[in-house]
Tab-separated table of C-alpha atoms and ligand atoms in Angstrom:
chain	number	residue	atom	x	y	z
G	1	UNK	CA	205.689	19.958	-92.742
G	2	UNK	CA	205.944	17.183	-95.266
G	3	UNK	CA	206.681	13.464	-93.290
G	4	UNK	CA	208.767	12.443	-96.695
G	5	UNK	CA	210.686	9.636	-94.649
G	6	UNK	CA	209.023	6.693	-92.874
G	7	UNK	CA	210.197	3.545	-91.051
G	8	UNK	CA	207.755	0.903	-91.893
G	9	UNK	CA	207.726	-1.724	-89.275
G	10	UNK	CA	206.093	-5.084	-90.398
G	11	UNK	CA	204.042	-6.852	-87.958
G	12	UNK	CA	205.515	-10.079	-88.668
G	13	UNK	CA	208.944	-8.993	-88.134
G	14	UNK	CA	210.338	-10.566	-85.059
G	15	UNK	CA	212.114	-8.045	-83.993
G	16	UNK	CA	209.407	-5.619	-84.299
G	17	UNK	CA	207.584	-4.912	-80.872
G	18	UNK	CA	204.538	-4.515	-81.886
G	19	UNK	CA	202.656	-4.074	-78.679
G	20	UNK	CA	204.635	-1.352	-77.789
G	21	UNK	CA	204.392	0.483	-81.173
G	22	UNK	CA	200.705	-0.088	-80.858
G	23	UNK	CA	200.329	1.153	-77.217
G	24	UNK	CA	203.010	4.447	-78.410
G	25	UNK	CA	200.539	5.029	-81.633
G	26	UNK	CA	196.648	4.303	-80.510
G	27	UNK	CA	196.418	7.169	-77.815
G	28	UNK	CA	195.511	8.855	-76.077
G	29	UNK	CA	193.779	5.744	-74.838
G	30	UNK	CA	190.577	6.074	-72.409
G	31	UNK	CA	190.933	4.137	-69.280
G	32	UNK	CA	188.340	1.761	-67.752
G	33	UNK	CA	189.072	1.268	-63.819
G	34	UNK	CA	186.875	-1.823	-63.995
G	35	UNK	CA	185.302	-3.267	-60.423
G	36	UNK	CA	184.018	-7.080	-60.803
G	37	UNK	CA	183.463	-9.394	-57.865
G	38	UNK	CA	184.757	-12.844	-57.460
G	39	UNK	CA	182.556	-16.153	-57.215
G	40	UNK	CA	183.634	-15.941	-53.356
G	41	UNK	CA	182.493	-12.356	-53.382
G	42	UNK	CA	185.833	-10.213	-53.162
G	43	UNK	CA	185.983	-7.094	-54.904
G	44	UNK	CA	188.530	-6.511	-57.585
G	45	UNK	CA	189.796	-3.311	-59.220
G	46	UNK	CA	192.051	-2.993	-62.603
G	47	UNK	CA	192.680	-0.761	-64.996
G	48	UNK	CA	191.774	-1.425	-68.598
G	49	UNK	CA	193.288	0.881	-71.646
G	50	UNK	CA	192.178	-1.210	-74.328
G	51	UNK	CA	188.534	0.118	-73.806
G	52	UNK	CA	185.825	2.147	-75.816
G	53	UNK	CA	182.498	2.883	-76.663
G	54	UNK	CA	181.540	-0.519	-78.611
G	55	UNK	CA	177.636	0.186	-79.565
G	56	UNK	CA	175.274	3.034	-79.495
G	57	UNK	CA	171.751	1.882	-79.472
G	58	UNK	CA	171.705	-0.160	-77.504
G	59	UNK	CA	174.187	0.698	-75.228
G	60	UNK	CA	177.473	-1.515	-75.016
G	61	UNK	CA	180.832	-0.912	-73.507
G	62	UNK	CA	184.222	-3.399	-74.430
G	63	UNK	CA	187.736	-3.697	-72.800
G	64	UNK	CA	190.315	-6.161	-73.885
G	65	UNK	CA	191.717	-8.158	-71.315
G	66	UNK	CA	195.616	-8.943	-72.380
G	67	UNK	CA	195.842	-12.566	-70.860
G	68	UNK	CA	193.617	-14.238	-68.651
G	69	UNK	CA	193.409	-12.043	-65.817
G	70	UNK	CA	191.063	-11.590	-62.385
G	71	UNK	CA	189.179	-9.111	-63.934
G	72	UNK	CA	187.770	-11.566	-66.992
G	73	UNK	CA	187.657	-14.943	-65.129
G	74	UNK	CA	184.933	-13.004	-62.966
G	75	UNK	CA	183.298	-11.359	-65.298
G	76	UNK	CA	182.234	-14.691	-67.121
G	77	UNK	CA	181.372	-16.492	-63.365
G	78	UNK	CA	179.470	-13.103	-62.192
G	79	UNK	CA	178.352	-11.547	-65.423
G	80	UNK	CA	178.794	-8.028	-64.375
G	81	UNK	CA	180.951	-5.123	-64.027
G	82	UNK	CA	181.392	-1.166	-63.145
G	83	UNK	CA	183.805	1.053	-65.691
G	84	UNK	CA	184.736	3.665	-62.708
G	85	UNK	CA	186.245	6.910	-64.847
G	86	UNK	CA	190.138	7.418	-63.767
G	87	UNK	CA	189.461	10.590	-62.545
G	88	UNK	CA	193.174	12.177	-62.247
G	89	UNK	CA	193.899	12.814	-58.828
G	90	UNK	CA	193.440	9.269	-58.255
G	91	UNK	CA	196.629	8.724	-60.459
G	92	UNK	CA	198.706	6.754	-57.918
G	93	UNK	CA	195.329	4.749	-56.864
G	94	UNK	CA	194.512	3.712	-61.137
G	95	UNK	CA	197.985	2.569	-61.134
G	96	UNK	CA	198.666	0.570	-58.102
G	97	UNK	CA	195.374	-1.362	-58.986
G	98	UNK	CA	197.072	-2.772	-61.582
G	99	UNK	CA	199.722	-4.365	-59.168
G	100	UNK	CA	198.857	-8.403	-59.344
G	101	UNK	CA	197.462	-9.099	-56.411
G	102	UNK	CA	196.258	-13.220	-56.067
G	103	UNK	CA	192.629	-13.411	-56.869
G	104	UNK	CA	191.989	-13.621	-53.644
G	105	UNK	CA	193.312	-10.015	-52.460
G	106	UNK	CA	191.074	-7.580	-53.110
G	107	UNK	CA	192.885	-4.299	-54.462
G	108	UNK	CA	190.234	-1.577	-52.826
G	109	UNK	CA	191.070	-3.276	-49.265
G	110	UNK	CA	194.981	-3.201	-49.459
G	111	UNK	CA	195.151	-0.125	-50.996
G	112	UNK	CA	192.479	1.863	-49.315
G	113	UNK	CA	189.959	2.986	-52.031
G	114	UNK	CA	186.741	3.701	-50.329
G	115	UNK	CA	183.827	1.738	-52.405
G	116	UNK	CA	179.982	1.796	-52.258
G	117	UNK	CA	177.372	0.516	-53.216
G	118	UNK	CA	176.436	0.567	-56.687
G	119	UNK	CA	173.031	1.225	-58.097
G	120	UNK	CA	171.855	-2.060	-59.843
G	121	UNK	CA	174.315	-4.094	-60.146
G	122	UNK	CA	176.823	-6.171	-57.153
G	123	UNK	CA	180.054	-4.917	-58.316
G	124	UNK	CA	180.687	-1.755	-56.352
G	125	UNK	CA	181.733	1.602	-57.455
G	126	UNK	CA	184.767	4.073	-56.802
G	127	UNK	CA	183.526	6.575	-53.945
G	128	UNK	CA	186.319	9.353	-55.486
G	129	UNK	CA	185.426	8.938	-58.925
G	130	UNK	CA	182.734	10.789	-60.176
G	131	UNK	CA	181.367	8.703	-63.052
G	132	UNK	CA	180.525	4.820	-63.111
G	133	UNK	CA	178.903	2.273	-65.884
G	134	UNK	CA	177.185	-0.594	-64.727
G	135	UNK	CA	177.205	-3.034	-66.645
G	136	UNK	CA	175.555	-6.365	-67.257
G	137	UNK	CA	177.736	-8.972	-69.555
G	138	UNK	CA	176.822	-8.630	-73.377
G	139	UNK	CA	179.628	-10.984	-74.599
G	140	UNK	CA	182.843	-12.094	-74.649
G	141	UNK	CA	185.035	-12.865	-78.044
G	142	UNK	CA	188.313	-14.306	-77.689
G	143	UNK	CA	191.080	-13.110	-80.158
G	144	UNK	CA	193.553	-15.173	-79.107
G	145	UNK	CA	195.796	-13.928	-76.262
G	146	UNK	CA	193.195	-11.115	-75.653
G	147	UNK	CA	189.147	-11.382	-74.650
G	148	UNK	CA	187.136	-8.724	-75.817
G	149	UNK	CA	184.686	-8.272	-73.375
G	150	UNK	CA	181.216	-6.739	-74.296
G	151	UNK	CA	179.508	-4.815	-71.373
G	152	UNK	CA	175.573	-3.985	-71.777
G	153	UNK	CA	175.748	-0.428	-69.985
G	154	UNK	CA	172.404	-0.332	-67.415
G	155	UNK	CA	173.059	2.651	-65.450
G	156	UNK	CA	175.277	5.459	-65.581
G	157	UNK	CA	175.981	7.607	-62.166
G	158	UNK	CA	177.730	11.139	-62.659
G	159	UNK	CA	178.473	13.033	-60.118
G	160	UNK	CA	176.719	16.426	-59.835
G	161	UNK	CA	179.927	18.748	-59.577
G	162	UNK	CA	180.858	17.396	-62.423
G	163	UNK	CA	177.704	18.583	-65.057
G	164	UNK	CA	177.623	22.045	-66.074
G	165	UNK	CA	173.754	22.523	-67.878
G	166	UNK	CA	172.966	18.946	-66.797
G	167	UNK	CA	175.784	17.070	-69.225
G	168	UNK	CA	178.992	15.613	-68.053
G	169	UNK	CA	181.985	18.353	-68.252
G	170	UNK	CA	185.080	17.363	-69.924
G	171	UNK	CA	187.359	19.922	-67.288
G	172	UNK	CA	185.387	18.618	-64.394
G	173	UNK	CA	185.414	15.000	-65.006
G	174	UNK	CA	189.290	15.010	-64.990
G	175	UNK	CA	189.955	11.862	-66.952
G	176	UNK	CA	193.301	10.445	-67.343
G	177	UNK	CA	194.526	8.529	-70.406
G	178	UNK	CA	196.932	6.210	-71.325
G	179	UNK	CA	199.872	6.459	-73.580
G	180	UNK	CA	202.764	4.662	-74.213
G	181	UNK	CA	205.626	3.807	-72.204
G	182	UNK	CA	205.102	4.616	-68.587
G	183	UNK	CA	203.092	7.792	-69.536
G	184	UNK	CA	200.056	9.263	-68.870
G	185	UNK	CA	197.618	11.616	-70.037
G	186	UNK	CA	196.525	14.229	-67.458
G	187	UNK	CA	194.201	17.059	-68.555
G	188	UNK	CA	194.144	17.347	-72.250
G	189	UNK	CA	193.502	21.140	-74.051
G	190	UNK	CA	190.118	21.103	-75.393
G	191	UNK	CA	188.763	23.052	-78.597
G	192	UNK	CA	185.546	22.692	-80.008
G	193	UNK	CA	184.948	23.098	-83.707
G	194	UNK	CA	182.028	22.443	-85.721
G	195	UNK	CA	180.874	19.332	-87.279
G	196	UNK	CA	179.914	19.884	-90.665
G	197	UNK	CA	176.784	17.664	-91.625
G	198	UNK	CA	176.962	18.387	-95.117
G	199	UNK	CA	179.709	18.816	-97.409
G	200	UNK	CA	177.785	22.765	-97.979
G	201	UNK	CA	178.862	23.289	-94.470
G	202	UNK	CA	182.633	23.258	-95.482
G	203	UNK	CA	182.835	27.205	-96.089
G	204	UNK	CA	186.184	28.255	-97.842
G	205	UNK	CA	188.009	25.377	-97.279
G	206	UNK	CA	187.404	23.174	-100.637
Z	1	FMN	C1	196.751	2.438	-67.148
Z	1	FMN	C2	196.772	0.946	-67.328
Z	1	FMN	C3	196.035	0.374	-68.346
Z	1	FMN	C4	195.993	-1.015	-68.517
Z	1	FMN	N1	195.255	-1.551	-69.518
Z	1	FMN	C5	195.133	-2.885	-69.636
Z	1	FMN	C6	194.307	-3.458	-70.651
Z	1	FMN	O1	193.681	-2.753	-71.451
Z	1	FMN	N2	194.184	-4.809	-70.680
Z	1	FMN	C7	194.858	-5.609	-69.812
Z	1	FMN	O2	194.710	-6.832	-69.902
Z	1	FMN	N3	195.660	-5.107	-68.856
Z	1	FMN	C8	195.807	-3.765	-68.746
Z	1	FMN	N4	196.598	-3.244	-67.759
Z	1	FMN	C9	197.250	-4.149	-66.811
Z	1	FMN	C10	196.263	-4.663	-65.770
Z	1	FMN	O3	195.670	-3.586	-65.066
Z	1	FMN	C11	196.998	-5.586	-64.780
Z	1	FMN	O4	197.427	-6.730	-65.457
Z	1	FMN	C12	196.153	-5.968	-63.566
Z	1	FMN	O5	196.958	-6.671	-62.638
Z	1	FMN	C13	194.965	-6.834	-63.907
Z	1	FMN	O6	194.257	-7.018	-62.709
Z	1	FMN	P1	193.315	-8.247	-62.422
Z	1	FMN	O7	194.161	-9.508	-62.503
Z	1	FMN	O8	192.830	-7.980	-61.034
Z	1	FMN	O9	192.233	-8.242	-63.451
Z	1	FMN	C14	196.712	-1.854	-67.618
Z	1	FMN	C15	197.494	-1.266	-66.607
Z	1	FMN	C16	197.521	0.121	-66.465
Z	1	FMN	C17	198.354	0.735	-65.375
């Protein structure tokens, strides 16, 4: 099917939204359920869709915080953080994190989610979810209204149900995604096709 009409929406048209045509476009969008811990030493939990892989070698995490929000301010005083995965039958529990609570409140508390201990680092980790990414701070870069935070990954836990041949399963690991609006990704078809590393590889198709 040929797309032969487009709206073009300019990004310095006022009455363009372009955080929502942004949010509706870029998906679907992995989410980080990031734990930090406050100066004081309460435990915070917040989901995070602006979030990807940021470096291979070595190893580094970002999310975008939108604002100045709990999850940043102790990030820079405590210089780490866990990226729980939002495994989906914690729907509800990903979204009422996001709820703001003072800085004070601690979301796991109020709402119930069972933490524990994490393996190197003080934030703790999701007991229900079955992967987590501690993380050390890289950096931060601030674009203004949004920090880009940089997260040097140290350890990554995975559950055991979860692998299938020792490697994380997409089926098992459940992981919802964000989209726009209100809606969410919950277990996405999956079909596997070969990479070709040469343009040779291509058979019949050029
Ligand atoms: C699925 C989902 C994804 C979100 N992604 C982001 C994001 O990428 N960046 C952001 O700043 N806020 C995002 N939010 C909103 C924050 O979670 C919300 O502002 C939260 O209160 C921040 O918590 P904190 O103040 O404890 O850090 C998201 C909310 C939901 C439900």
């Amino acid at each position: 099917m040929p797309f032969e009409h487009r709206t073009v929406f300019r990004a310095d048209d006022e009455n363009v939204n372009v955080y929502k045509l942004l949010t509706a476009v870029v998906v679907p969008r992995p989410i980080a359920w990031v734990t930090t811990l406050s100066a004081q030493g309460t435990v915070n939990l917040a989901p995070h869709s602006f979030y990807t892989v940021a470096c291979a070698r070595p190893p580094i995490v970002q999310f975008s915080s939108v604002g100045r929000k709990d999850t940043l301010r102790n990030v820079v005083a405590t210089e780490e953080f866990v990226v729980n995965l939002a495994y989906g039958p914690l729907i509800e529990a990903v979204n009422n994190t996001s709820a703001a609570f003072a800085n004070h409140e601690s979301e796991p508390a109020h709402l119930g989610i069972t933490m524990e201990p994490s393996t190197v680092v003080r934030p703790p980790r999701v007991k229900d979810s079955p992967v987590s990414i501690e993380c050390t701070l890289h950096s931060t870069v601030e674009l203004d209204d949004s920090t880009v935070v940089f997260g040097s990954v140290q350890v990554i836990t995975v559950a055991d149900q979860v692998l299938v041949d020792g490697h994380p399963d997409y089926d098992r690991l459940d992981p919802l995604t964000r989209l726009g609006k209100d809606e969410w990704g919950v277990r996405a078809r999956v079909r596997s096709i070969r990479r070709p590393r040469r343009p040779e590889d291509i058979r019949g198709q050029l």
